[in-house]
mmCIF file of C-alpha atoms and ligand atoms in Angstrom:
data_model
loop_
_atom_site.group_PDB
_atom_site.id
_atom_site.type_symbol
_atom_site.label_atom_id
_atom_site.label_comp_id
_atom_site.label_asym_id
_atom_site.label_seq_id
_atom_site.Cartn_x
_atom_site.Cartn_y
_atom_site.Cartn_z
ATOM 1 C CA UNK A 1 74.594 99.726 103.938
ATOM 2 C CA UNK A 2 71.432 101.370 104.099
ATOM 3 C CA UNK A 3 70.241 99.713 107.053
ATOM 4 C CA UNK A 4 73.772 101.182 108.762
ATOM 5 C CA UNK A 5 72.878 105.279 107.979
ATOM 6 C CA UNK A 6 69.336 104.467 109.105
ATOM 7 C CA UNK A 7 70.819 103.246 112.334
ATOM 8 C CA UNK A 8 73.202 106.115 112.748
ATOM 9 C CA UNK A 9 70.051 109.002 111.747
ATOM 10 C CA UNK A 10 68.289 107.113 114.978
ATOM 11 C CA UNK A 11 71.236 106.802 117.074
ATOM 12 C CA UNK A 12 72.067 110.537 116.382
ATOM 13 C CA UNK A 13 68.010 111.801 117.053
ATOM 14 C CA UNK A 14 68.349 109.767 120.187
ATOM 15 C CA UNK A 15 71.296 111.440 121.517
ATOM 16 C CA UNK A 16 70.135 114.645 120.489
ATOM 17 C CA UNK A 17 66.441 114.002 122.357
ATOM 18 C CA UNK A 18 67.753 112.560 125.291
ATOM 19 C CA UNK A 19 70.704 115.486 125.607
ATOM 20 C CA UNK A 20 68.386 117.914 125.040
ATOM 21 C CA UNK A 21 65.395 116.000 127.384
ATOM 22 C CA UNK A 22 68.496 116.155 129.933
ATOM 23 C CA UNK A 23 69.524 119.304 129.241
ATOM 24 C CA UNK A 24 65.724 120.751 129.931
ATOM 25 C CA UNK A 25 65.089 119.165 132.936
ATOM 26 C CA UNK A 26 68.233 120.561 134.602
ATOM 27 C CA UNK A 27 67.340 124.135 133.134
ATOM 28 C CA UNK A 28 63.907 123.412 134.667
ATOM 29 C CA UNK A 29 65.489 122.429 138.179
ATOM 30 C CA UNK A 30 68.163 124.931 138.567
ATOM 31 C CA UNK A 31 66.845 127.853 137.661
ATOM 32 C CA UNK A 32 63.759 128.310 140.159
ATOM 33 C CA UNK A 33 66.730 126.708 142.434
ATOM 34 C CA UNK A 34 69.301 129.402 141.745
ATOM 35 C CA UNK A 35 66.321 132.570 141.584
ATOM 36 C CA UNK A 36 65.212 131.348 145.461
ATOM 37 C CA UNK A 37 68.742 131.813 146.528
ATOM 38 C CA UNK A 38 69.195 135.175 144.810
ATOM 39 C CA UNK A 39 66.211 136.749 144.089
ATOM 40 C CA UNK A 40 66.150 139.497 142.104
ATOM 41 C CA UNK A 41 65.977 143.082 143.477
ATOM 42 C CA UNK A 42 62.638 144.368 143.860
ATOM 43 C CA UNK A 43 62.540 147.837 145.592
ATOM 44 C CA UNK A 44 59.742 148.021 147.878
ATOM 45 C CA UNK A 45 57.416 151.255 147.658
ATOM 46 C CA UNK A 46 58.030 153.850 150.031
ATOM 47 C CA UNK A 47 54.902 154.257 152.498
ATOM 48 C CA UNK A 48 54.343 157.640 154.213
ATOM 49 C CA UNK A 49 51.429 157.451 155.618
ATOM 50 C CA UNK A 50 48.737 154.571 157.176
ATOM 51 C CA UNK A 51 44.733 154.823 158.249
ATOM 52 C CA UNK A 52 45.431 153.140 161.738
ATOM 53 C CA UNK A 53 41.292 152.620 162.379
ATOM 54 C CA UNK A 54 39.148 154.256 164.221
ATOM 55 C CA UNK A 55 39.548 156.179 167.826
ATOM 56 C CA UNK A 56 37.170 153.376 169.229
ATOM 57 C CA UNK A 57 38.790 150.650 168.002
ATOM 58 C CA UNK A 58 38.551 148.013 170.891
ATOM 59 C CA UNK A 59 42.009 146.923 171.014
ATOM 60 C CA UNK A 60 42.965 150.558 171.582
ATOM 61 C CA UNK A 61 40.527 151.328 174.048
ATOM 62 C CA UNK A 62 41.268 147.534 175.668
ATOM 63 C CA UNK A 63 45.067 147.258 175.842
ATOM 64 C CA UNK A 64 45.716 151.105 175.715
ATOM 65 C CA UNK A 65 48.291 150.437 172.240
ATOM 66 C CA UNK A 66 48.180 148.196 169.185
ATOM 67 C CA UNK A 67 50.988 147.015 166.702
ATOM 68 C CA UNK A 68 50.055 148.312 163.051
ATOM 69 C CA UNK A 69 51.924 147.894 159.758
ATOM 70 C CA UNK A 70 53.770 150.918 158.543
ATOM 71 C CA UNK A 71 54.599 148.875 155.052
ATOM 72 C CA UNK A 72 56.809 146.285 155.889
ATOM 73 C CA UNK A 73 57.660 148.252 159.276
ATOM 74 C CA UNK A 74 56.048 147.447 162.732
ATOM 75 C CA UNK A 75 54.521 150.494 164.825
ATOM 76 C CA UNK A 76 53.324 150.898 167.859
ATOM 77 C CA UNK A 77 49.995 153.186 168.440
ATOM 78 C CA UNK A 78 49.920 154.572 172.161
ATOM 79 C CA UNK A 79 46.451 155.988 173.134
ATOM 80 C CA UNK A 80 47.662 157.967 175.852
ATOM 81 C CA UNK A 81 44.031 159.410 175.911
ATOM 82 C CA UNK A 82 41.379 160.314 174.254
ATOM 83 C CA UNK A 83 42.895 162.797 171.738
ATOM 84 C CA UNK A 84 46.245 161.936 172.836
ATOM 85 C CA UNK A 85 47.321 159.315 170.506
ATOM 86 C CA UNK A 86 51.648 158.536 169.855
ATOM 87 C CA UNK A 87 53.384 156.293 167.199
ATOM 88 C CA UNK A 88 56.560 155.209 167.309
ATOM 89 C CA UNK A 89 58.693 152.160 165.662
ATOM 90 C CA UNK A 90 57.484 148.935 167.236
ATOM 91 C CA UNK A 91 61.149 147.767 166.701
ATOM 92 C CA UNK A 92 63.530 148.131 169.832
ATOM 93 C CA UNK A 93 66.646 149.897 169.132
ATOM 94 C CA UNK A 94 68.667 147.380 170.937
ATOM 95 C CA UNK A 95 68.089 143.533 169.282
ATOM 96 C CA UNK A 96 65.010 144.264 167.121
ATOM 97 C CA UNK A 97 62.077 142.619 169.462
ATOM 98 C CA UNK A 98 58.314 144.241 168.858
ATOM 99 C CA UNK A 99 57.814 146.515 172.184
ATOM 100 C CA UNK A 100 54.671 146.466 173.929
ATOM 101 C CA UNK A 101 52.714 149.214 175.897
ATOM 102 C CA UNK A 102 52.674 149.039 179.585
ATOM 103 C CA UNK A 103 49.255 151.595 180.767
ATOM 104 C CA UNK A 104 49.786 151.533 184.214
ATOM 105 C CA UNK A 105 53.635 152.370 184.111
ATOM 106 C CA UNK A 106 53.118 154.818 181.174
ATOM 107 C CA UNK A 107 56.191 152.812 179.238
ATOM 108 C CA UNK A 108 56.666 151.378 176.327
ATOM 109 C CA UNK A 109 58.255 148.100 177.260
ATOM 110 C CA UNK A 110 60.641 146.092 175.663
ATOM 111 C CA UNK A 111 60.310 142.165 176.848
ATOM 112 C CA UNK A 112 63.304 140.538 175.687
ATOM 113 C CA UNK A 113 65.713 142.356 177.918
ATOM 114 C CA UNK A 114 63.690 144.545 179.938
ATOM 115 C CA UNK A 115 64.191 147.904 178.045
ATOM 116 C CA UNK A 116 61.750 150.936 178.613
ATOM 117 C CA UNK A 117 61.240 154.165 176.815
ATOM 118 C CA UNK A 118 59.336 157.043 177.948
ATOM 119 C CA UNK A 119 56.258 158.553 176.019
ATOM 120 C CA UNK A 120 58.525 160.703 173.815
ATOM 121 C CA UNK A 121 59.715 157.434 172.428
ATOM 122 C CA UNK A 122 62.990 158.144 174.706
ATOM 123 C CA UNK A 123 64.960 154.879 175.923
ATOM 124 C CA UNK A 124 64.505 155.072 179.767
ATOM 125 C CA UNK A 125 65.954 151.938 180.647
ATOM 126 C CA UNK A 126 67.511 149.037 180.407
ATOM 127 C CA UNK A 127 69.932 148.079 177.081
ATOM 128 C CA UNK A 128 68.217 150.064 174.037
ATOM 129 C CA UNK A 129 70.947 152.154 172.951
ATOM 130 C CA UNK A 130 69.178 155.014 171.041
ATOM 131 C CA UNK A 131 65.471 155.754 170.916
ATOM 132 C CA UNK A 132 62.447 154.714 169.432
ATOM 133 C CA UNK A 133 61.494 156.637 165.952
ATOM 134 C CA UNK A 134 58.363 159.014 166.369
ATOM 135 C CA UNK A 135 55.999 158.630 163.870
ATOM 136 C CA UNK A 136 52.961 161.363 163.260
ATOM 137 C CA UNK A 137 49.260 161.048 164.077
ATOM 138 C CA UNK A 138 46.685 162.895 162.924
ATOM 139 C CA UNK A 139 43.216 162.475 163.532
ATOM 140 C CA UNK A 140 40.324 163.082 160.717
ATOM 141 C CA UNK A 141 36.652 163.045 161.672
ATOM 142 C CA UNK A 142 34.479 162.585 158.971
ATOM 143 C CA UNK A 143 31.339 163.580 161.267
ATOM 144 C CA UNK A 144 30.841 164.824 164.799
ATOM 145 C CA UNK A 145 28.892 162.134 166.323
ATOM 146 C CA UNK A 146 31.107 159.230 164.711
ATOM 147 C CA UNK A 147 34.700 158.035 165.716
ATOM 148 C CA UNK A 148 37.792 159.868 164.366
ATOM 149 C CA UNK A 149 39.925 158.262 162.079
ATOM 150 C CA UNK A 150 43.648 157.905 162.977
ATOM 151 C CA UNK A 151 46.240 158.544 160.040
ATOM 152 C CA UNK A 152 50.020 157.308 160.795
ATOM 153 C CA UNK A 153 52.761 159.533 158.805
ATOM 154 C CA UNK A 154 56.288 159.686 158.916
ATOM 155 C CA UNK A 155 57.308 163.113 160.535
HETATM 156 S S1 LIG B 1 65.756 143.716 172.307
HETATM 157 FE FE1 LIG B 1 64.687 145.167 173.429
HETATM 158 S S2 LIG B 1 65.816 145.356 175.232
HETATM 159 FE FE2 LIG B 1 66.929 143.926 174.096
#
């Protein structure tokens, strides 16, 4: 008789440790499962403004442009010369591809389907439906004899 309740008490622990046991490891699966596929909301912080470099930065002076991050945004830095410098959203208007910087055609150039737009940031050519945002660029020297540095803002 006694040897019967013992065996229930173990046979009722062992149902509750392997439920449980069970129980965890599903918990444990699913939910890092179920937060990839919906992650929670996280708003990103706004940016308004980005230190670019300097005005002698060798990809600048190289390629006449270079693709910076504008928080989470791609922009395009023209350096039409030496205290001409233009930003606008590296993101074409028409599917999304990163634009480049063509120097001898004075265009910005889209390569996926051969858009242009004009120094303004204007679409010249080809599908882009609206034009490229302008961004701000200001230039700050923190000496006379050493390079300026350029500060991206949202106009
Ligand atoms: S994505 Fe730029 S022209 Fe189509």
């Amino acid at each position: 008789m006694a040897e019967a309740a013992t065996d229930r008490g173990r046979r009722r622990f062992l149902d509750w440790f392997l439920t449980t046991s069970v129980g965890g490891l599903l918990v444990s699966i699913l939910y890092p499962v179920a937060r990839f596929i919906n992650p929670p909301e996280v708003p990103e912080a706004a940016t308004n403004q980005v230190e670019a470099g300097a005005t002698n930065d060798p990809e600048l002076l190289e390629k006449g442009y270079k693709i910076i991050r504008f928080g989470s945004d791609p922009v395009i830095l023209v350096r039409v010369s030496n205290t001409d410098l233009r930003a606008f959203s590296a993101t074409c208007t028409h599917l999304d591809c990163i634009v480049e910087y063509q120097r001898d055609r004075e265009r910005i150039w889209c390569n996926c389907h051969n858009g242009e737009y004009d120094l303004s940031g204007r679409n010249v050519g080809g599908p882009p439906p609206r034009p490229l945002q302008v961004f701000q660029v200001h230039l700050t020297a923190t000496a006379p004899d050493r390079p300026a540095t350029i500060v991206v803002s949202r106009t």
